[in-house]
PDB file of C-alpha atoms and ligand atoms in Angstrom:
ATOM      1  CA  MET A 480      15.778  20.774   8.371  1.00  0.00           C
ATOM      2  CA  ILE A 481      18.428  20.911  10.853  1.00  0.00           C
ATOM      3  CA  ALA A 482      16.190  23.094  13.463  1.00  0.00           C
ATOM      4  CA  ASP A 483      13.409  20.338  12.811  1.00  0.00           C
ATOM      5  CA  GLY A 484      15.709  17.501  13.891  1.00  0.00           C
ATOM      6  CA  ALA A 485      17.360  16.109  10.794  1.00  0.00           C
ATOM      7  CA  ASP A 486      20.621  14.105  11.496  1.00  0.00           C
ATOM      8  CA  ILE A 487      21.823  14.011   8.022  1.00  0.00           C
ATOM      9  CA  ILE A 488      21.241  16.195   4.898  1.00  0.00           C
ATOM     10  CA  ASP A 489      21.100  14.355   1.502  1.00  0.00           C
ATOM     11  CA  VAL A 490      22.444  16.625  -1.209  1.00  0.00           C
ATOM     12  CA  GLY A 491      21.793  15.487  -4.743  1.00  0.00           C
ATOM     13  CA  GLY A 492      22.352  17.328  -8.253  1.00  0.00           C
ATOM     14  CA  GLU A 493      20.602  14.642 -10.683  1.00  0.00           C
ATOM     15  CA  SER A 494      16.972  13.490 -10.220  1.00  0.00           C
ATOM     16  CA  THR A 495      16.583   9.859  -9.821  1.00  0.00           C
ATOM     17  CA  ARG A 496      12.776   9.892  -9.878  1.00  0.00           C
ATOM     18  CA  PRO A 497      10.919   7.712 -12.479  1.00  0.00           C
ATOM     19  CA  GLY A 498      11.533   8.990 -16.081  1.00  0.00           C
ATOM     20  CA  ALA A 499      14.348  11.301 -14.878  1.00  0.00           C
ATOM     21  CA  GLN A 500      17.080  11.966 -17.703  1.00  0.00           C
ATOM     22  CA  PRO A 501      20.808  11.895 -16.664  1.00  0.00           C
ATOM     23  CA  ILE A 502      23.008  14.919 -16.655  1.00  0.00           C
ATOM     24  CA  SER A 503      27.019  15.205 -16.913  1.00  0.00           C
ATOM     25  CA  ALA A 504      29.248  14.973 -14.072  1.00  0.00           C
ATOM     26  CA  THR A 505      30.463  18.540 -14.464  1.00  0.00           C
ATOM     27  CA  GLN A 506      26.902  19.939 -14.167  1.00  0.00           C
ATOM     28  CA  GLU A 507      26.197  17.652 -11.145  1.00  0.00           C
ATOM     29  CA  ILE A 508      29.504  19.036  -9.402  1.00  0.00           C
ATOM     30  CA  GLU A 509      28.419  22.465 -10.016  1.00  0.00           C
ATOM     31  CA  ARG A 510      25.049  22.067  -8.548  1.00  0.00           C
ATOM     32  CA  VAL A 511      26.317  20.123  -5.323  1.00  0.00           C
ATOM     33  CA  VAL A 512      29.573  21.472  -4.359  1.00  0.00           C
ATOM     34  CA  PRO A 513      28.505  25.116  -3.410  1.00  0.00           C
ATOM     35  CA  ILE A 514      25.592  23.653  -1.452  1.00  0.00           C
ATOM     36  CA  ILE A 515      27.723  21.304   0.461  1.00  0.00           C
ATOM     37  CA  GLU A 516      30.293  24.138   1.161  1.00  0.00           C
ATOM     38  CA  ALA A 517      27.543  26.474   2.255  1.00  0.00           C
ATOM     39  CA  LEU A 518      26.297  23.760   4.652  1.00  0.00           C
ATOM     40  CA  THR A 519      29.493  22.543   6.002  1.00  0.00           C
ATOM     41  CA  THR A 520      30.860  25.968   6.862  1.00  0.00           C
ATOM     42  CA  ARG A 521      27.699  27.087   8.723  1.00  0.00           C
ATOM     43  CA  PHE A 522      26.419  23.877  10.404  1.00  0.00           C
ATOM     44  CA  ALA A 523      27.792  20.829  12.141  1.00  0.00           C
ATOM     45  CA  ILE A 524      25.428  18.490  10.204  1.00  0.00           C
ATOM     46  CA  LYS A 525      26.444  15.173   8.376  1.00  0.00           C
ATOM     47  CA  ILE A 526      26.137  15.742   4.623  1.00  0.00           C
ATOM     48  CA  ALA A 527      25.336  12.745   2.338  1.00  0.00           C
ATOM     49  CA  ILE A 528      26.066  12.917  -1.393  1.00  0.00           C
ATOM     50  CA  ASP A 529      23.451  11.276  -3.408  1.00  0.00           C
ATOM     51  CA  THR A 530      25.308  10.369  -6.588  1.00  0.00           C
ATOM     52  CA  SER A 531      26.547   7.409  -8.518  1.00  0.00           C
ATOM     53  CA  LYS A 532      29.431   9.158 -10.144  1.00  0.00           C
ATOM     54  CA  PRO A 533      33.083   8.736  -8.844  1.00  0.00           C
ATOM     55  CA  GLU A 534      33.921  12.290  -9.820  1.00  0.00           C
ATOM     56  CA  VAL A 535      30.974  13.594  -8.009  1.00  0.00           C
ATOM     57  CA  MET A 536      31.745  11.531  -5.001  1.00  0.00           C
ATOM     58  CA  THR A 537      35.513  12.808  -4.964  1.00  0.00           C
ATOM     59  CA  ALA A 538      34.229  16.502  -5.284  1.00  0.00           C
ATOM     60  CA  ALA A 539      31.506  16.159  -2.610  1.00  0.00           C
ATOM     61  CA  LEU A 540      33.897  14.383  -0.251  1.00  0.00           C
ATOM     62  CA  ALA A 541      36.514  17.150  -0.672  1.00  0.00           C
ATOM     63  CA  ALA A 542      33.789  19.792   0.003  1.00  0.00           C
ATOM     64  CA  GLY A 543      32.837  18.033   3.294  1.00  0.00           C
ATOM     65  CA  ALA A 544      30.362  15.374   2.678  1.00  0.00           C
ATOM     66  CA  SER A 545      30.983  12.171   4.825  1.00  0.00           C
ATOM     67  CA  PHE A 546      28.144   9.868   3.376  1.00  0.00           C
ATOM     68  CA  ILE A 547      27.986   8.474  -0.036  1.00  0.00           C
ATOM     69  CA  ASN A 548      24.238   7.679  -0.837  1.00  0.00           C
ATOM     70  CA  ASP A 549      24.542   5.651  -4.138  1.00  0.00           C
ATOM     71  CA  ILE A 550      21.189   4.468  -5.785  1.00  0.00           C
ATOM     72  CA  ARG A 551      23.371   2.278  -7.916  1.00  0.00           C
ATOM     73  CA  ALA A 552      25.452   0.615  -5.103  1.00  0.00           C
ATOM     74  CA  LEU A 553      28.811   1.649  -6.397  1.00  0.00           C
ATOM     75  CA  GLN A 554      28.130  -0.369  -9.746  1.00  0.00           C
ATOM     76  CA  VAL A 555      29.348   2.601 -12.006  1.00  0.00           C
ATOM     77  CA  ASN A 556      33.067   2.146 -13.047  1.00  0.00           C
ATOM     78  CA  GLY A 557      35.539   3.775 -10.583  1.00  0.00           C
ATOM     79  CA  ALA A 558      32.838   4.259  -7.672  1.00  0.00           C
ATOM     80  CA  LEU A 559      33.950   1.444  -5.719  1.00  0.00           C
ATOM     81  CA  GLU A 560      37.577   2.762  -5.725  1.00  0.00           C
ATOM     82  CA  VAL A 561      36.517   6.143  -4.673  1.00  0.00           C
ATOM     83  CA  ALA A 562      34.293   4.864  -1.834  1.00  0.00           C
ATOM     84  CA  ALA A 563      37.215   2.431  -0.612  1.00  0.00           C
ATOM     85  CA  ALA A 564      39.850   5.276  -0.697  1.00  0.00           C
ATOM     86  CA  SER A 565      37.585   7.513   1.432  1.00  0.00           C
ATOM     87  CA  SER A 566      36.423   7.082   5.054  1.00  0.00           C
ATOM     88  CA  ALA A 567      32.698   7.956   4.297  1.00  0.00           C
ATOM     89  CA  GLN A 568      29.658   5.912   5.250  1.00  0.00           C
ATOM     90  CA  ILE A 569      28.256   4.187   2.132  1.00  0.00           C
ATOM     91  CA  CYS A 570      24.501   3.568   1.452  1.00  0.00           C
ATOM     92  CA  LEU A 571      24.042   0.649  -1.028  1.00  0.00           C
ATOM     93  CA  MET A 572      20.696   0.593  -2.746  1.00  0.00           C
ATOM     94  CA  HIS A 573      18.864  -1.689  -4.896  1.00  0.00           C
ATOM     95  CA  ILE A 574      17.569  -0.511  -8.306  1.00  0.00           C
ATOM     96  CA  GLN A 575      16.131  -2.538 -11.083  1.00  0.00           C
ATOM     97  CA  GLY A 576      16.883  -0.922 -14.474  1.00  0.00           C
ATOM     98  CA  GLU A 577      17.735   3.002 -14.700  1.00  0.00           C
ATOM     99  CA  PRO A 578      15.726   5.950 -13.446  1.00  0.00           C
ATOM    100  CA  HIS A 579      14.570   6.668 -17.187  1.00  0.00           C
ATOM    101  CA  ASN A 580      13.140   3.159 -17.700  1.00  0.00           C
ATOM    102  CA  MET A 581      12.877   1.512 -14.277  1.00  0.00           C
ATOM    103  CA  GLN A 582       9.051   1.626 -14.205  1.00  0.00           C
ATOM    104  CA  ASP A 583       8.423   0.267 -17.570  1.00  0.00           C
ATOM    105  CA  HIS A 584       8.005  -3.290 -16.463  1.00  0.00           C
ATOM    106  CA  PRO A 585       9.553  -4.162 -13.221  1.00  0.00           C
ATOM    107  CA  GLN A 586       9.718  -7.888 -12.656  1.00  0.00           C
ATOM    108  CA  TYR A 587      10.564 -10.245  -9.909  1.00  0.00           C
ATOM    109  CA  ASN A 588       9.901 -13.880  -9.012  1.00  0.00           C
ATOM    110  CA  ASP A 589      10.563 -13.240  -5.270  1.00  0.00           C
ATOM    111  CA  VAL A 590      11.150  -9.472  -4.882  1.00  0.00           C
ATOM    112  CA  VAL A 591      12.336  -9.750  -1.122  1.00  0.00           C
ATOM    113  CA  ALA A 592      14.707 -12.667  -2.038  1.00  0.00           C
ATOM    114  CA  GLU A 593      16.159 -10.947  -4.894  1.00  0.00           C
ATOM    115  CA  VAL A 594      16.628  -7.599  -3.563  1.00  0.00           C
ATOM    116  CA  LYS A 595      18.418  -9.216  -0.536  1.00  0.00           C
ATOM    117  CA  SER A 596      20.666 -11.395  -2.637  1.00  0.00           C
ATOM    118  CA  PHE A 597      21.548  -8.298  -4.744  1.00  0.00           C
ATOM    119  CA  LEU A 598      22.401  -6.297  -1.667  1.00  0.00           C
ATOM    120  CA  LEU A 599      24.476  -9.367  -0.058  1.00  0.00           C
ATOM    121  CA  LYS A 600      26.570  -9.414  -3.469  1.00  0.00           C
ATOM    122  CA  ARG A 601      27.256  -5.691  -3.122  1.00  0.00           C
ATOM    123  CA  ILE A 602      28.111  -5.964   0.436  1.00  0.00           C
ATOM    124  CA  ASN A 603      30.698  -8.564  -0.346  1.00  0.00           C
ATOM    125  CA  ILE A 604      32.181  -6.701  -3.260  1.00  0.00           C
ATOM    126  CA  CYS A 605      32.756  -3.642  -0.856  1.00  0.00           C
ATOM    127  CA  LEU A 606      34.256  -5.878   1.838  1.00  0.00           C
ATOM    128  CA  GLU A 607      36.578  -7.434  -0.759  1.00  0.00           C
ATOM    129  CA  ALA A 608      37.567  -3.877  -1.820  1.00  0.00           C
ATOM    130  CA  GLY A 609      38.695  -3.335   1.695  1.00  0.00           C
ATOM    131  CA  ILE A 610      35.658  -1.241   2.945  1.00  0.00           C
ATOM    132  CA  LYS A 611      34.983  -2.074   6.583  1.00  0.00           C
ATOM    133  CA  ARG A 612      31.638  -3.383   7.447  1.00  0.00           C
ATOM    134  CA  GLU A 613      30.772  -0.660  10.104  1.00  0.00           C
ATOM    135  CA  ARG A 614      30.739   1.745   7.027  1.00  0.00           C
ATOM    136  CA  LEU A 615      28.013   0.087   5.089  1.00  0.00           C
ATOM    137  CA  ILE A 616      24.191   0.716   5.153  1.00  0.00           C
ATOM    138  CA  ILE A 617      21.645  -1.004   2.984  1.00  0.00           C
ATOM    139  CA  ASP A 618      18.478   0.309   1.268  1.00  0.00           C
ATOM    140  CA  PRO A 619      15.742  -1.786  -0.668  1.00  0.00           C
ATOM    141  CA  GLY A 620      15.090   1.188  -3.033  1.00  0.00           C
ATOM    142  CA  PHE A 621      11.557   1.715  -2.649  1.00  0.00           C
ATOM    143  CA  GLY A 622      10.106   2.945  -6.050  1.00  0.00           C
ATOM    144  CA  PHE A 623      13.274   1.986  -8.063  1.00  0.00           C
ATOM    145  CA  GLY A 624      12.038  -0.444 -10.598  1.00  0.00           C
ATOM    146  CA  LYS A 625       9.212  -1.809  -8.350  1.00  0.00           C
ATOM    147  CA  LEU A 626       5.404  -1.992  -8.775  1.00  0.00           C
ATOM    148  CA  LEU A 627       3.184  -1.158  -5.936  1.00  0.00           C
ATOM    149  CA  ARG A 628       3.002  -4.870  -4.949  1.00  0.00           C
ATOM    150  CA  HIS A 629       6.841  -5.219  -4.886  1.00  0.00           C
ATOM    151  CA  ASN A 630       7.077  -1.987  -2.654  1.00  0.00           C
ATOM    152  CA  GLN A 631       4.282  -3.620  -0.322  1.00  0.00           C
ATOM    153  CA  LEU A 632       6.064  -6.845   0.028  1.00  0.00           C
ATOM    154  CA  LEU A 633       9.470  -5.207   0.663  1.00  0.00           C
ATOM    155  CA  LEU A 634       8.026  -2.867   3.382  1.00  0.00           C
ATOM    156  CA  ARG A 635       5.950  -5.689   5.052  1.00  0.00           C
ATOM    157  CA  ASN A 636       9.259  -7.819   5.089  1.00  0.00           C
ATOM    158  CA  LEU A 637      11.731  -5.073   6.025  1.00  0.00           C
ATOM    159  CA  ALA A 638      12.591  -6.640   9.265  1.00  0.00           C
ATOM    160  CA  SER A 639      14.050  -9.669   7.479  1.00  0.00           C
ATOM    161  CA  PHE A 640      16.767  -7.511   5.954  1.00  0.00           C
ATOM    162  CA  ALA A 641      18.322  -7.342   9.439  1.00  0.00           C
ATOM    163  CA  THR A 642      19.834 -10.934   8.422  1.00  0.00           C
ATOM    164  CA  LEU A 643      22.380  -8.761   6.378  1.00  0.00           C
ATOM    165  CA  GLY A 644      23.543  -7.415   9.519  1.00  0.00           C
ATOM    166  CA  LEU A 645      23.724  -3.801   8.443  1.00  0.00           C
ATOM    167  CA  PRO A 646      21.648  -0.453   9.297  1.00  0.00           C
ATOM    168  CA  ILE A 647      18.821  -0.240   7.148  1.00  0.00           C
ATOM    169  CA  LEU A 648      17.858   3.091   5.290  1.00  0.00           C
ATOM    170  CA  VAL A 649      14.584   3.685   3.586  1.00  0.00           C
ATOM    171  CA  GLY A 650      13.213   6.604   1.222  1.00  0.00           C
ATOM    172  CA  LEU A 651       9.376   6.442   1.048  1.00  0.00           C
ATOM    173  CA  SER A 652       8.580  10.095   1.603  1.00  0.00           C
ATOM    174  CA  ARG A 653       5.976  11.329  -1.147  1.00  0.00           C
ATOM    175  CA  LYS A 654       6.572   8.436  -3.435  1.00  0.00           C
ATOM    176  CA  SER A 655       4.034   7.124  -5.922  1.00  0.00           C
ATOM    177  CA  MET A 656       3.355   4.231  -3.747  1.00  0.00           C
ATOM    178  CA  ILE A 657       1.430   6.593  -1.502  1.00  0.00           C
ATOM    179  CA  GLY A 658      -0.220   8.158  -4.555  1.00  0.00           C
ATOM    180  CA  GLN A 659      -1.502   4.608  -5.796  1.00  0.00           C
ATOM    181  CA  LEU A 660      -2.781   3.667  -2.255  1.00  0.00           C
ATOM    182  CA  LEU A 661      -4.537   6.888  -1.473  1.00  0.00           C
ATOM    183  CA  ASN A 662      -5.071   8.429  -4.959  1.00  0.00           C
ATOM    184  CA  LEU A 663      -3.438  11.616  -4.055  1.00  0.00           C
ATOM    185  CA  PRO A 664      -1.022  14.009  -5.911  1.00  0.00           C
ATOM    186  CA  VAL A 665       2.495  14.344  -4.732  1.00  0.00           C
ATOM    187  CA  GLU A 666       1.813  17.593  -2.542  1.00  0.00           C
ATOM    188  CA  LYS A 667      -0.897  15.608  -0.480  1.00  0.00           C
ATOM    189  CA  ARG A 668       1.190  12.502   0.473  1.00  0.00           C
ATOM    190  CA  LEU A 669       2.260  13.714   4.069  1.00  0.00           C
ATOM    191  CA  PHE A 670       0.147  11.358   6.212  1.00  0.00           C
ATOM    192  CA  GLY A 671       0.887   8.518   3.967  1.00  0.00           C
ATOM    193  CA  SER A 672       4.636   9.279   4.095  1.00  0.00           C
ATOM    194  CA  LEU A 673       4.338   9.328   7.928  1.00  0.00           C
ATOM    195  CA  ALA A 674       2.547   6.010   8.088  1.00  0.00           C
ATOM    196  CA  LEU A 675       5.092   4.448   5.987  1.00  0.00           C
ATOM    197  CA  ALA A 676       8.141   6.049   7.981  1.00  0.00           C
ATOM    198  CA  LEU A 677       6.515   4.493  11.119  1.00  0.00           C
ATOM    199  CA  ILE A 678       6.124   1.148   9.506  1.00  0.00           C
ATOM    200  CA  ALA A 679       9.731   1.295   8.518  1.00  0.00           C
ATOM    201  CA  ALA A 680      11.002   2.333  11.933  1.00  0.00           C
ATOM    202  CA  GLU A 681       8.933  -0.417  13.709  1.00  0.00           C
ATOM    203  CA  GLN A 682      10.646  -2.960  11.288  1.00  0.00           C
ATOM    204  CA  GLY A 683      14.006  -1.785  12.221  1.00  0.00           C
ATOM    205  CA  ALA A 684      14.883   0.944   9.716  1.00  0.00           C
ATOM    206  CA  SER A 685      17.480   3.360  11.297  1.00  0.00           C
ATOM    207  CA  ILE A 686      17.841   5.998   8.738  1.00  0.00           C
ATOM    208  CA  ILE A 687      14.534   7.449   7.122  1.00  0.00           C
ATOM    209  CA  ARG A 688      15.072   9.900   4.118  1.00  0.00           C
ATOM    210  CA  VAL A 689      12.322  12.398   4.151  1.00  0.00           C
ATOM    211  CA  HIS A 690      11.132  15.862   2.859  1.00  0.00           C
ATOM    212  CA  ASP A 691       9.059  16.739   5.764  1.00  0.00           C
ATOM    213  CA  VAL A 692      11.463  16.570   8.817  1.00  0.00           C
ATOM    214  CA  ARG A 693       9.409  18.095  11.630  1.00  0.00           C
ATOM    215  CA  PRO A 694       6.331  15.921  11.242  1.00  0.00           C
ATOM    216  CA  THR A 695       8.261  12.493  10.691  1.00  0.00           C
ATOM    217  CA  VAL A 696      10.512  13.427  13.778  1.00  0.00           C
ATOM    218  CA  GLU A 697       7.314  13.979  16.018  1.00  0.00           C
ATOM    219  CA  VAL A 698       5.716  10.729  14.886  1.00  0.00           C
ATOM    220  CA  LEU A 699       9.113   8.775  15.536  1.00  0.00           C
ATOM    221  CA  LYS A 700       9.836  10.516  18.826  1.00  0.00           C
ATOM    222  CA  THR A 701       6.263   9.720  19.985  1.00  0.00           C
ATOM    223  CA  TRP A 702       6.524   6.158  18.994  1.00  0.00           C
ATOM    224  CA  TYR A 703      10.003   5.598  20.339  1.00  0.00           C
ATOM    225  CA  ALA A 704       9.099   7.205  23.822  1.00  0.00           C
ATOM    226  CA  VAL A 705       6.081   5.030  24.164  1.00  0.00           C
ATOM    227  CA  MET A 706       7.744   1.989  23.162  1.00  0.00           C
ATOM    228  CA  TYR A 707      11.312   1.964  24.508  1.00  0.00           C
ATOM    229  CA  ASP A 708      11.940   4.889  26.741  1.00  0.00           C
TER     230      ASP A 708
HETATM  231  C1  PT1 B1466      15.852   6.331  -1.646  1.00  0.00           C
HETATM  232  C2  PT1 B1466      15.935   7.441  -2.510  1.00  0.00           C
HETATM  233  C3  PT1 B1466      17.313   7.894  -2.640  1.00  0.00           C
HETATM  234  N1  PT1 B1466      15.058   8.036  -3.181  1.00  0.00           N
HETATM  235  C4  PT1 B1466      18.063   6.260  -1.191  1.00  0.00           C
HETATM  236  N2  PT1 B1466      18.423   7.435  -1.959  1.00  0.00           N
HETATM  237  C5  PT1 B1466      15.136   9.087  -4.048  1.00  0.00           C
HETATM  238  N3  PT1 B1466      19.267   5.745  -0.486  1.00  0.00           N
HETATM  239  C6  PT1 B1466      16.417   9.490  -4.321  1.00  0.00           C
HETATM  240  C7  PT1 B1466       8.134   7.500  -6.936  1.00  0.00           C
HETATM  241  O1  PT1 B1466       7.810   6.368  -6.924  1.00  0.00           O
HETATM  242  O2  PT1 B1466      14.738   5.613  -1.679  1.00  0.00           O
HETATM  243  N4  PT1 B1466      16.836   5.815  -1.050  1.00  0.00           N
HETATM  244  N5  PT1 B1466      17.606   9.035  -3.359  1.00  0.00           N
HETATM  245  C8  PT1 B1466      14.119   9.532  -4.876  1.00  0.00           C
HETATM  246  N6  PT1 B1466      13.636   8.506  -5.820  1.00  0.00           N
HETATM  247  C9  PT1 B1466      12.247   8.365  -6.276  1.00  0.00           C
HETATM  248  C10 PT1 B1466      12.047   7.063  -6.697  1.00  0.00           C
HETATM  249  C11 PT1 B1466      11.374   9.327  -6.005  1.00  0.00           C
HETATM  250  C12 PT1 B1466      10.598   6.946  -6.911  1.00  0.00           C
HETATM  251  C13 PT1 B1466      10.136   9.085  -6.371  1.00  0.00           C
HETATM  252  C14 PT1 B1466       9.678   7.866  -6.651  1.00  0.00           C
HETATM  253  O3  PT1 B1466       7.348   8.394  -6.854  1.00  0.00           O
END
């Protein structure tokens, strides 16, 4: 991933895919800490820790992570305090429900407005806890308690999240949204993922979480060179 042009490696020990079951903090730490240590001792790459648990955040930061990627936007007890006491960058993501049940019946009146208003609340809670604005990143949380229609509306209107004044991160790679649009299984979603990465970048996303680093870097480099170099 580093050789292919990744700027950040997101390390996670607990699946957050639809239907995933939770694991303990101890088990999560046992999974991620050796990986983070192995990466930080060998490479000068930024490591994100994909977790919601404060204990895991603490252990991962001590092992060399410098980015907290939290799909629950620091809502778990103690997470806000750990994040505030660190100097890490923080990604605040929107989710409706919990991974095990989030796709059961996602419901919104105005998905774009509701996701934005949730993120604004979490941003303000972070600022009140003493976290500098410069450390924050936002993510609408594609596939996290969202139907295809909700994901479409969020991506179509992603540029409007710029009103929150923070960098935008998106994760769209191989998600079921592409499966629904193209009727393809997870291992055949590369081209759909590339299309979604480009749409997100064109609308101002500055961090794109992907599985297929090299193809994505080539698409985005080509787009950027033509449009902005
Ligand atoms: C994401 C993300 C993430 N996605 C951030 N972190 C996952 N900040 C894990 C599906 O619909 O978008 N942003 N960490 C992976 N989660 C999912 C969710 C995987 C939905 C697949 C689906 O297929």
